[in-house]
PDB file of C-alpha atoms in Angstrom:
ATOM      1  CA  MET A 149       0.000   0.000   0.000  1.00 57.00           C
ATOM      2  CA  SER A 150       1.191   3.527  -0.750  1.00 80.00           C
ATOM      3  CA  THR A 151       2.818   5.448   2.089  1.00 90.00           C
ATOM      4  CA  LEU A 152       2.565   9.042   3.224  1.00 95.00           C
ATOM      5  CA  THR A 153       5.610  11.197   2.584  1.00 97.00           C
ATOM      6  CA  ARG A 154       6.398  14.757   3.593  1.00 98.00           C
ATOM      7  CA  LEU A 155       5.939  17.150   0.688  1.00 98.00           C
ATOM      8  CA  ASP A 156       8.174  20.084  -0.214  1.00 98.00           C
ATOM      9  CA  PRO A 157       7.762  23.319  -2.207  1.00 98.00           C
ATOM     10  CA  SER A 158       8.221  21.470  -5.499  1.00 98.00           C
ATOM     11  CA  HIS A 159       4.857  19.790  -4.823  1.00 98.00           C
ATOM     12  CA  LEU A 160       2.964  23.066  -4.327  1.00 98.00           C
ATOM     13  CA  PRO A 161       1.308  23.133  -7.791  1.00 98.00           C
ATOM     14  CA  ALA A 162       0.052  19.558  -7.362  1.00 98.00           C
ATOM     15  CA  ILE A 163      -1.329  20.343  -3.889  1.00 98.00           C
ATOM     16  CA  ILE A 164      -3.186  23.398  -5.157  1.00 98.00           C
ATOM     17  CA  ALA A 165      -4.582  21.520  -8.154  1.00 97.00           C
ATOM     18  CA  LEU A 166      -5.892  18.639  -6.021  1.00 96.00           C
ATOM     19  CA  HIS A 167      -7.369  21.070  -3.494  1.00 96.00           C
ATOM     20  CA  HIS A 168      -9.411  22.893  -6.118  1.00 94.00           C
ATOM     21  CA  ARG A 169     -10.431  19.662  -7.832  1.00 93.00           C
ATOM     22  CA  VAL A 170     -11.820  18.284  -4.573  1.00 92.00           C
ATOM     23  CA  ILE A 171     -13.447  21.555  -3.435  1.00 88.00           C
ATOM     24  CA  ALA A 172     -15.319  21.793  -6.736  1.00 87.00           C
ATOM     25  CA  ASP A 173     -17.098  18.498  -5.968  1.00 83.00           C
ATOM     26  CA  LEU A 174     -18.173  19.413  -2.414  1.00 81.00           C
ATOM     27  CA  PRO A 175     -21.348  21.224  -1.333  1.00 79.00           C
ATOM     28  CA  PRO A 176     -20.711  24.879  -0.407  1.00 77.00           C
ATOM     29  CA  GLY A 177     -19.523  25.276   3.182  1.00 74.00           C
ATOM     30  CA  ASN A 178     -18.348  21.689   3.634  1.00 76.00           C
ATOM     31  CA  ALA A 179     -14.653  22.590   3.472  1.00 79.00           C
ATOM     32  CA  ALA A 180     -12.584  25.748   3.538  1.00 81.00           C
ATOM     33  CA  THR A 181     -11.209  27.115   0.284  1.00 83.00           C
ATOM     34  CA  GLU A 182      -7.552  27.745   1.087  1.00 91.00           C
ATOM     35  CA  THR A 183      -5.232  30.254  -0.536  1.00 92.00           C
ATOM     36  CA  ASP A 184      -2.068  29.293  -2.367  1.00 95.00           C
ATOM     37  CA  GLN A 185      -0.137  31.125   0.356  1.00 96.00           C
ATOM     38  CA  PHE A 186      -1.718  28.933   3.042  1.00 96.00           C
ATOM     39  CA  PHE A 187      -0.238  25.850   1.418  1.00 97.00           C
ATOM     40  CA  ALA A 188       3.112  27.530   0.803  1.00 97.00           C
ATOM     41  CA  ASP A 189       3.350  28.542   4.470  1.00 96.00           C
ATOM     42  CA  HIS A 190       2.466  25.049   5.677  1.00 97.00           C
ATOM     43  CA  LEU A 191       5.204  23.476   3.604  1.00 97.00           C
ATOM     44  CA  GLY A 192       7.692  24.785   6.116  1.00 90.00           C
ATOM     45  CA  ALA A 193       7.106  28.054   7.956  1.00 88.00           C
ATOM     46  CA  CYS A 194       4.215  26.986  10.171  1.00 96.00           C
ATOM     47  CA  GLY A 195       3.547  23.336   9.473  1.00 97.00           C
ATOM     48  CA  GLN A 196       4.058  20.266   7.342  1.00 98.00           C
ATOM     49  CA  ILE A 197       2.103  18.713   4.473  1.00 99.00           C
ATOM     50  CA  PHE A 198       2.081  15.003   3.713  1.00 98.00           C
ATOM     51  CA  GLY A 199       0.946  13.273   0.561  1.00 98.00           C
ATOM     52  CA  VAL A 200       0.561   9.955  -1.181  1.00 97.00           C
ATOM     53  CA  PHE A 201       1.165   9.304  -4.863  1.00 96.00           C
ATOM     54  CA  ASP A 202       0.022   6.943  -7.572  1.00 93.00           C
ATOM     55  CA  ASP A 203       3.156   6.897  -9.707  1.00 91.00           C
ATOM     56  CA  ASP A 204       3.807  10.652 -10.090  1.00 92.00           C
ATOM     57  CA  ARG A 205       0.218  11.786  -9.480  1.00 95.00           C
ATOM     58  CA  LEU A 206      -0.661  13.253  -6.074  1.00 96.00           C
ATOM     59  CA  MET A 207      -3.767  11.391  -4.893  1.00 96.00           C
ATOM     60  CA  ALA A 208      -4.147  12.706  -1.335  1.00 96.00           C
ATOM     61  CA  TYR A 209      -2.609  15.265   0.978  1.00 97.00           C
ATOM     62  CA  CYS A 210      -3.068  16.391   4.575  1.00 98.00           C
ATOM     63  CA  VAL A 211      -1.972  19.553   6.369  1.00 98.00           C
ATOM     64  CA  LEU A 212      -0.460  19.654   9.848  1.00 99.00           C
ATOM     65  CA  GLY A 213      -0.402  23.133  11.336  1.00 98.00           C
ATOM     66  CA  LEU A 214       2.271  23.967  13.906  1.00 98.00           C
ATOM     67  CA  PRO A 215       1.308  27.543  14.760  1.00 98.00           C
ATOM     68  CA  ARG A 216       4.017  29.894  15.967  1.00 96.00           C
ATOM     69  CA  ASP A 217       3.587  32.860  18.289  1.00 95.00           C
ATOM     70  CA  GLY A 218       1.332  35.316  16.500  1.00 93.00           C
ATOM     71  CA  ASP A 219      -0.034  32.800  13.976  1.00 95.00           C
ATOM     72  CA  PRO A 220      -3.768  32.037  13.821  1.00 94.00           C
ATOM     73  CA  ASN A 221      -4.405  29.349  16.419  1.00 97.00           C
ATOM     74  CA  PHE A 222      -7.447  27.108  16.800  1.00 97.00           C
ATOM     75  CA  GLY A 223      -6.792  27.253  20.535  1.00 98.00           C
ATOM     76  CA  THR A 224      -8.396  30.686  20.697  1.00 98.00           C
ATOM     77  CA  ASP A 225     -11.714  29.144  19.602  1.00 97.00           C
ATOM     78  CA  HIS A 226     -11.385  26.736  22.551  1.00 98.00           C
ATOM     79  CA  HIS A 227     -10.537  29.638  24.901  1.00 97.00           C
ATOM     80  CA  LEU A 228      -7.192  28.100  25.801  1.00 98.00           C
ATOM     81  CA  SER A 229      -4.968  30.149  28.058  1.00 97.00           C
ATOM     82  CA  PRO A 230      -2.063  31.900  26.303  1.00 96.00           C
ATOM     83  CA  ASP A 231       0.496  29.571  27.903  1.00 96.00           C
ATOM     84  CA  LEU A 232      -1.140  26.570  26.172  1.00 97.00           C
ATOM     85  CA  LEU A 233      -1.294  27.986  22.650  1.00 98.00           C
ATOM     86  CA  GLY A 234       2.277  26.899  21.950  1.00 97.00           C
ATOM     87  CA  GLN A 235       1.249  23.281  22.594  1.00 98.00           C
ATOM     88  CA  VAL A 236      -1.394  23.278  19.859  1.00 98.00           C
ATOM     89  CA  ALA A 237      -1.171  21.335  16.607  1.00 98.00           C
ATOM     90  CA  HIS A 238      -3.772  21.854  13.890  1.00 98.00           C
ATOM     91  CA  ILE A 239      -5.171  18.741  12.234  1.00 98.00           C
ATOM     92  CA  ASP A 240      -6.001  20.874   9.238  1.00 96.00           C
ATOM     93  CA  GLY A 241      -7.194  20.392   5.666  1.00 93.00           C
ATOM     94  CA  VAL A 242      -7.177  17.164   3.676  1.00 95.00           C
ATOM     95  CA  ALA A 243      -8.034  16.193   0.128  1.00 94.00           C
ATOM     96  CA  VAL A 244      -8.428  12.745  -1.383  1.00 94.00           C
ATOM     97  CA  ASP A 245      -8.837  12.148  -5.098  1.00 93.00           C
ATOM     98  CA  PRO A 246     -12.325  10.714  -5.793  1.00 90.00           C
ATOM     99  CA  ASN A 247     -10.739   7.576  -7.241  1.00 89.00           C
ATOM    100  CA  TRP A 248      -9.103   6.829  -3.876  1.00 89.00           C
ATOM    101  CA  ARG A 249     -12.027   7.487  -1.564  1.00 84.00           C
ATOM    102  CA  GLY A 250     -13.361   4.702   0.620  1.00 85.00           C
ATOM    103  CA  GLN A 251      -9.887   3.321   1.370  1.00 88.00           C
ATOM    104  CA  GLY A 252      -9.488   4.812   4.857  1.00 88.00           C
ATOM    105  CA  TRP A 253      -7.062   7.552   3.870  1.00 92.00           C
ATOM    106  CA  GLN A 254      -8.708  10.273   5.960  1.00 93.00           C
ATOM    107  CA  ARG A 255      -8.317   8.275   9.160  1.00 94.00           C
ATOM    108  CA  ARG A 256      -4.751   7.266   8.306  1.00 96.00           C
ATOM    109  CA  MET A 257      -3.825  10.880   7.633  1.00 96.00           C
ATOM    110  CA  VAL A 258      -5.263  12.066  10.958  1.00 97.00           C
ATOM    111  CA  GLU A 259      -3.324   9.398  12.848  1.00 96.00           C
ATOM    112  CA  HIS A 260      -0.127  10.221  10.948  1.00 97.00           C
ATOM    113  CA  ARG A 261      -0.366  13.918  11.768  1.00 98.00           C
ATOM    114  CA  ILE A 262      -1.036  13.224  15.435  1.00 97.00           C
ATOM    115  CA  GLU A 263       2.117  11.109  15.594  1.00 96.00           C
ATOM    116  CA  ILE A 264       4.187  13.825  13.900  1.00 97.00           C
ATOM    117  CA  ALA A 265       2.696  16.481  16.185  1.00 98.00           C
ATOM    118  CA  ARG A 266       3.833  14.450  19.198  1.00 96.00           C
ATOM    119  CA  LYS A 267       7.348  14.238  17.781  1.00 96.00           C
ATOM    120  CA  CYS A 268       7.282  18.025  17.384  1.00 97.00           C
ATOM    121  CA  GLY A 269       6.500  18.394  21.084  1.00 96.00           C
ATOM    122  CA  ARG A 270       2.850  19.389  20.722  1.00 98.00           C
ATOM    123  CA  THR A 271       0.382  18.030  23.273  1.00 98.00           C
ATOM    124  CA  ILE A 272      -3.009  19.332  22.087  1.00 98.00           C
ATOM    125  CA  ALA A 273      -4.441  18.357  18.695  1.00 98.00           C
ATOM    126  CA  LEU A 274      -7.270  20.576  17.448  1.00 99.00           C
ATOM    127  CA  SER A 275      -9.375  20.325  14.319  1.00 98.00           C
ATOM    128  CA  THR A 276     -12.565  21.643  12.740  1.00 97.00           C
ATOM    129  CA  VAL A 277     -15.150  19.699  10.726  1.00 96.00           C
ATOM    130  CA  ALA A 278     -18.419  20.795   9.142  1.00 94.00           C
ATOM    131  CA  PRO A 279     -21.447  18.921  10.567  1.00 96.00           C
ATOM    132  CA  THR A 280     -22.441  18.132   6.970  1.00 93.00           C
ATOM    133  CA  ASN A 281     -19.037  16.719   5.980  1.00 91.00           C
ATOM    134  CA  PHE A 282     -20.005  13.203   6.985  1.00 91.00           C
ATOM    135  CA  PRO A 283     -16.898  11.216   5.919  1.00 89.00           C
ATOM    136  CA  SER A 284     -14.497  13.671   7.564  1.00 92.00           C
ATOM    137  CA  LEU A 285     -16.537  13.793  10.750  1.00 95.00           C
ATOM    138  CA  ILE A 286     -16.685  10.009  11.119  1.00 94.00           C
ATOM    139  CA  SER A 287     -12.975   9.598  10.344  1.00 93.00           C
ATOM    140  CA  THR A 288     -11.816  12.382  12.646  1.00 96.00           C
ATOM    141  CA  VAL A 289     -13.893  11.369  15.669  1.00 96.00           C
ATOM    142  CA  SER A 290     -12.826   7.740  15.203  1.00 94.00           C
ATOM    143  CA  THR A 291      -9.213   8.757  15.936  1.00 95.00           C
ATOM    144  CA  GLY A 292     -10.071  10.146  19.370  1.00 94.00           C
ATOM    145  CA  LEU A 293     -10.698  13.796  18.569  1.00 97.00           C
ATOM    146  CA  ALA A 294     -13.874  14.782  20.433  1.00 97.00           C
ATOM    147  CA  ILE A 295     -16.330  17.581  19.726  1.00 98.00           C
ATOM    148  CA  HIS A 296     -15.953  20.381  22.269  1.00 98.00           C
ATOM    149  CA  GLY A 297     -17.714  23.238  20.499  1.00 98.00           C
ATOM    150  CA  LEU A 298     -19.769  24.451  17.550  1.00 98.00           C
ATOM    151  CA  ILE A 299     -19.195  27.856  15.943  1.00 96.00           C
ATOM    152  CA  ALA A 300     -19.467  29.718  12.655  1.00 91.00           C
ATOM    153  CA  LYS A 301     -16.084  29.488  10.909  1.00 91.00           C
ATOM    154  CA  PHE A 302     -14.644  29.064   7.405  1.00 87.00           C
ATOM    155  CA  GLY A 303     -17.913  30.083   5.759  1.00 84.00           C
ATOM    156  CA  GLY A 304     -20.219  27.676   7.621  1.00 88.00           C
ATOM    157  CA  ASN A 305     -20.847  25.807  10.852  1.00 94.00           C
ATOM    158  CA  ARG A 306     -17.877  23.948  12.295  1.00 96.00           C
ATOM    159  CA  PHE A 307     -17.497  21.479  15.105  1.00 98.00           C
ATOM    160  CA  LEU A 308     -14.433  22.212  17.252  1.00 98.00           C
ATOM    161  CA  LEU A 309     -12.550  18.999  18.028  1.00 98.00           C
ATOM    162  CA  ARG A 310      -9.798  18.305  20.534  1.00 98.00           C
ATOM    163  CA  ARG A 311      -7.594  15.431  21.591  1.00 97.00           C
ATOM    164  CA  ASP A 312      -4.879  15.682  24.215  1.00 97.00           C
ATOM    165  CA  ILE A 313      -1.862  13.833  22.835  1.00 96.00           C
ATOM    166  CA  GLY A 314       0.758  14.216  25.545  1.00 92.00           C
ATOM    167  CA  PRO A 315       2.808  11.167  26.599  1.00 86.00           C
ATOM    168  CA  ASP A 316       0.577  10.495  29.622  1.00 80.00           C
ATOM    169  CA  GLN A 317      -2.712  10.635  27.715  1.00 75.00           C
ATOM    170  CA  ASP A 318      -4.802   7.493  27.343  1.00 65.00           C
ATOM    171  CA  ALA A 319      -6.632   6.545  24.168  1.00 65.00           C
ATOM    172  CA  LYS A 320     -10.396   6.924  24.259  1.00 61.00           C
ATOM    173  CA  SER A 321     -12.702   3.997  24.964  1.00 62.00           C
ATOM    174  CA  ALA A 322     -13.533   2.033  21.833  1.00 67.00           C
ATOM    175  CA  ARG A 323     -17.197   1.699  22.839  1.00 79.00           C
ATOM    176  CA  ALA A 324     -19.768   4.291  23.774  1.00 84.00           C
ATOM    177  CA  PRO A 325     -21.184   3.943  27.291  1.00 85.00           C
ATOM    178  CA  ASP A 326     -24.810   2.882  27.669  1.00 86.00           C
ATOM    179  CA  THR A 327     -25.523   6.339  29.066  1.00 89.00           C
ATOM    180  CA  ALA A 328     -24.369   8.132  25.892  1.00 93.00           C
ATOM    181  CA  ILE A 329     -26.866  10.504  24.294  1.00 97.00           C
ATOM    182  CA  TRP A 330     -27.158  10.270  20.515  1.00 97.00           C
ATOM    183  CA  CYS A 331     -28.248  12.775  17.890  1.00 97.00           C
ATOM    184  CA  ALA A 332     -27.681  13.402  14.197  1.00 96.00           C
ATOM    185  CA  SER A 333     -24.704  15.589  13.302  1.00 97.00           C
ATOM    186  CA  GLU A 334     -27.058  17.969  11.477  1.00 95.00           C
ATOM    187  CA  ASP A 335     -29.282  18.437  14.547  1.00 97.00           C
ATOM    188  CA  LEU A 336     -27.410  21.566  15.543  1.00 98.00           C
ATOM    189  CA  ALA A 337     -29.918  22.679  18.173  1.00 98.00           C
ATOM    190  CA  THR A 338     -29.466  19.434  20.120  1.00 98.00           C
ATOM    191  CA  CYS A 339     -25.692  19.517  19.616  1.00 98.00           C
ATOM    192  CA  ARG A 340     -25.507  23.048  21.013  1.00 98.00           C
ATOM    193  CA  LYS A 341     -27.677  22.183  24.012  1.00 98.00           C
ATOM    194  CA  LEU A 342     -25.553  19.155  24.866  1.00 98.00           C
ATOM    195  CA  LEU A 343     -22.380  21.209  24.574  1.00 98.00           C
ATOM    196  CA  ASP A 344     -23.902  23.896  26.812  1.00 97.00           C
ATOM    197  CA  ASP A 345     -24.816  21.169  29.319  1.00 97.00           C
ATOM    198  CA  GLY A 346     -21.198  19.994  29.562  1.00 97.00           C
ATOM    199  CA  PHE A 347     -21.209  17.073  27.119  1.00 97.00           C
ATOM    200  CA  ILE A 348     -18.633  16.348  24.416  1.00 97.00           C
ATOM    201  CA  GLY A 349     -19.107  14.330  21.239  1.00 97.00           C
ATOM    202  CA  GLN A 350     -16.848  11.317  21.674  1.00 96.00           C
ATOM    203  CA  PHE A 351     -18.374   8.846  19.227  1.00 96.00           C
ATOM    204  CA  CYS A 352     -19.718   8.958  15.685  1.00 95.00           C
ATOM    205  CA  GLN A 353     -21.629   6.239  13.861  1.00 91.00           C
ATOM    206  CA  SER A 354     -22.535   6.045  10.195  1.00 89.00           C
ATOM    207  CA  SER A 355     -26.277   6.073   9.539  1.00 80.00           C
ATOM    208  CA  GLY A 356     -26.141   4.876   5.959  1.00 74.00           C
ATOM    209  CA  ARG A 357     -25.022   6.356   2.696  1.00 74.00           C
ATOM    210  CA  GLY A 358     -25.928  10.010   2.283  1.00 73.00           C
ATOM    211  CA  THR A 359     -27.523  10.460   5.707  1.00 87.00           C
ATOM    212  CA  ALA A 360     -26.135  12.301   8.705  1.00 92.00           C
ATOM    213  CA  PRO A 361     -24.074  10.195  11.129  1.00 94.00           C
ATOM    214  CA  ARG A 362     -25.085   9.909  14.776  1.00 96.00           C
ATOM    215  CA  ILE A 363     -22.895  11.565  17.386  1.00 97.00           C
ATOM    216  CA  GLY A 364     -22.582   9.943  20.804  1.00 97.00           C
ATOM    217  CA  TRP A 365     -22.289  12.452  23.647  1.00 97.00           C
ATOM    218  CA  ALA A 366     -20.930  11.864  27.141  1.00 95.00           C
ATOM    219  CA  PRO A 367     -20.177  14.241  30.028  1.00 94.00           C
ATOM    220  CA  LEU A 368     -16.788  15.921  29.795  1.00 85.00           C
ATOM    221  CA  THR A 369     -15.799  14.512  33.185  1.00 71.00           C
ATOM    222  CA  SER A 370     -16.047  10.958  31.773  1.00 48.00           C
ATOM    223  CA  ALA A 371     -13.922  11.717  28.698  1.00 46.00           C
TER     224      ALA A 371
END
């Protein structure tokens, strides 16, 4: 099976081309449209980008953000204290060629970036996913990132996800507790109420092709 490799500035045109090819096929608001400069910056200055190839054709990429002092930081959306912002890693944008979808690449790319973030000394992994981006939501939550918030961002609604990845952090439970509360990812009113009541979205189950997955919520204290 193909392996993920770190990309460099020579791959920038291929990254941009795949990004726009994938964005064109998505419903409006499901993913952020990034600038060319965003990708250029994340090839070195404030992150890393990894990709996988079929011969010489880039078939998938994923962005790991390693924000510096003064860079935009997802931690501000989570109201992290300033002393924690330097520990944040962004599990940022991904794109997978339509011909390679359904092979588990999104999950693999999240796990790969978490491992690299650890090696870079980061202890808090943060991400954002649109409630209507069903494949990304299922893949991201399955790796242990839990929903801690819901805000307007990147031109639509976004779940705010977090996973603590320090050396003393345990992996999440593989099974939802019997006391979990379930709702569809598109039921934003219920999602907001549960978040306001101190729950986090720790689990996500597919509900069938084309329908919203179910999010399993548990109290933050049991996370």
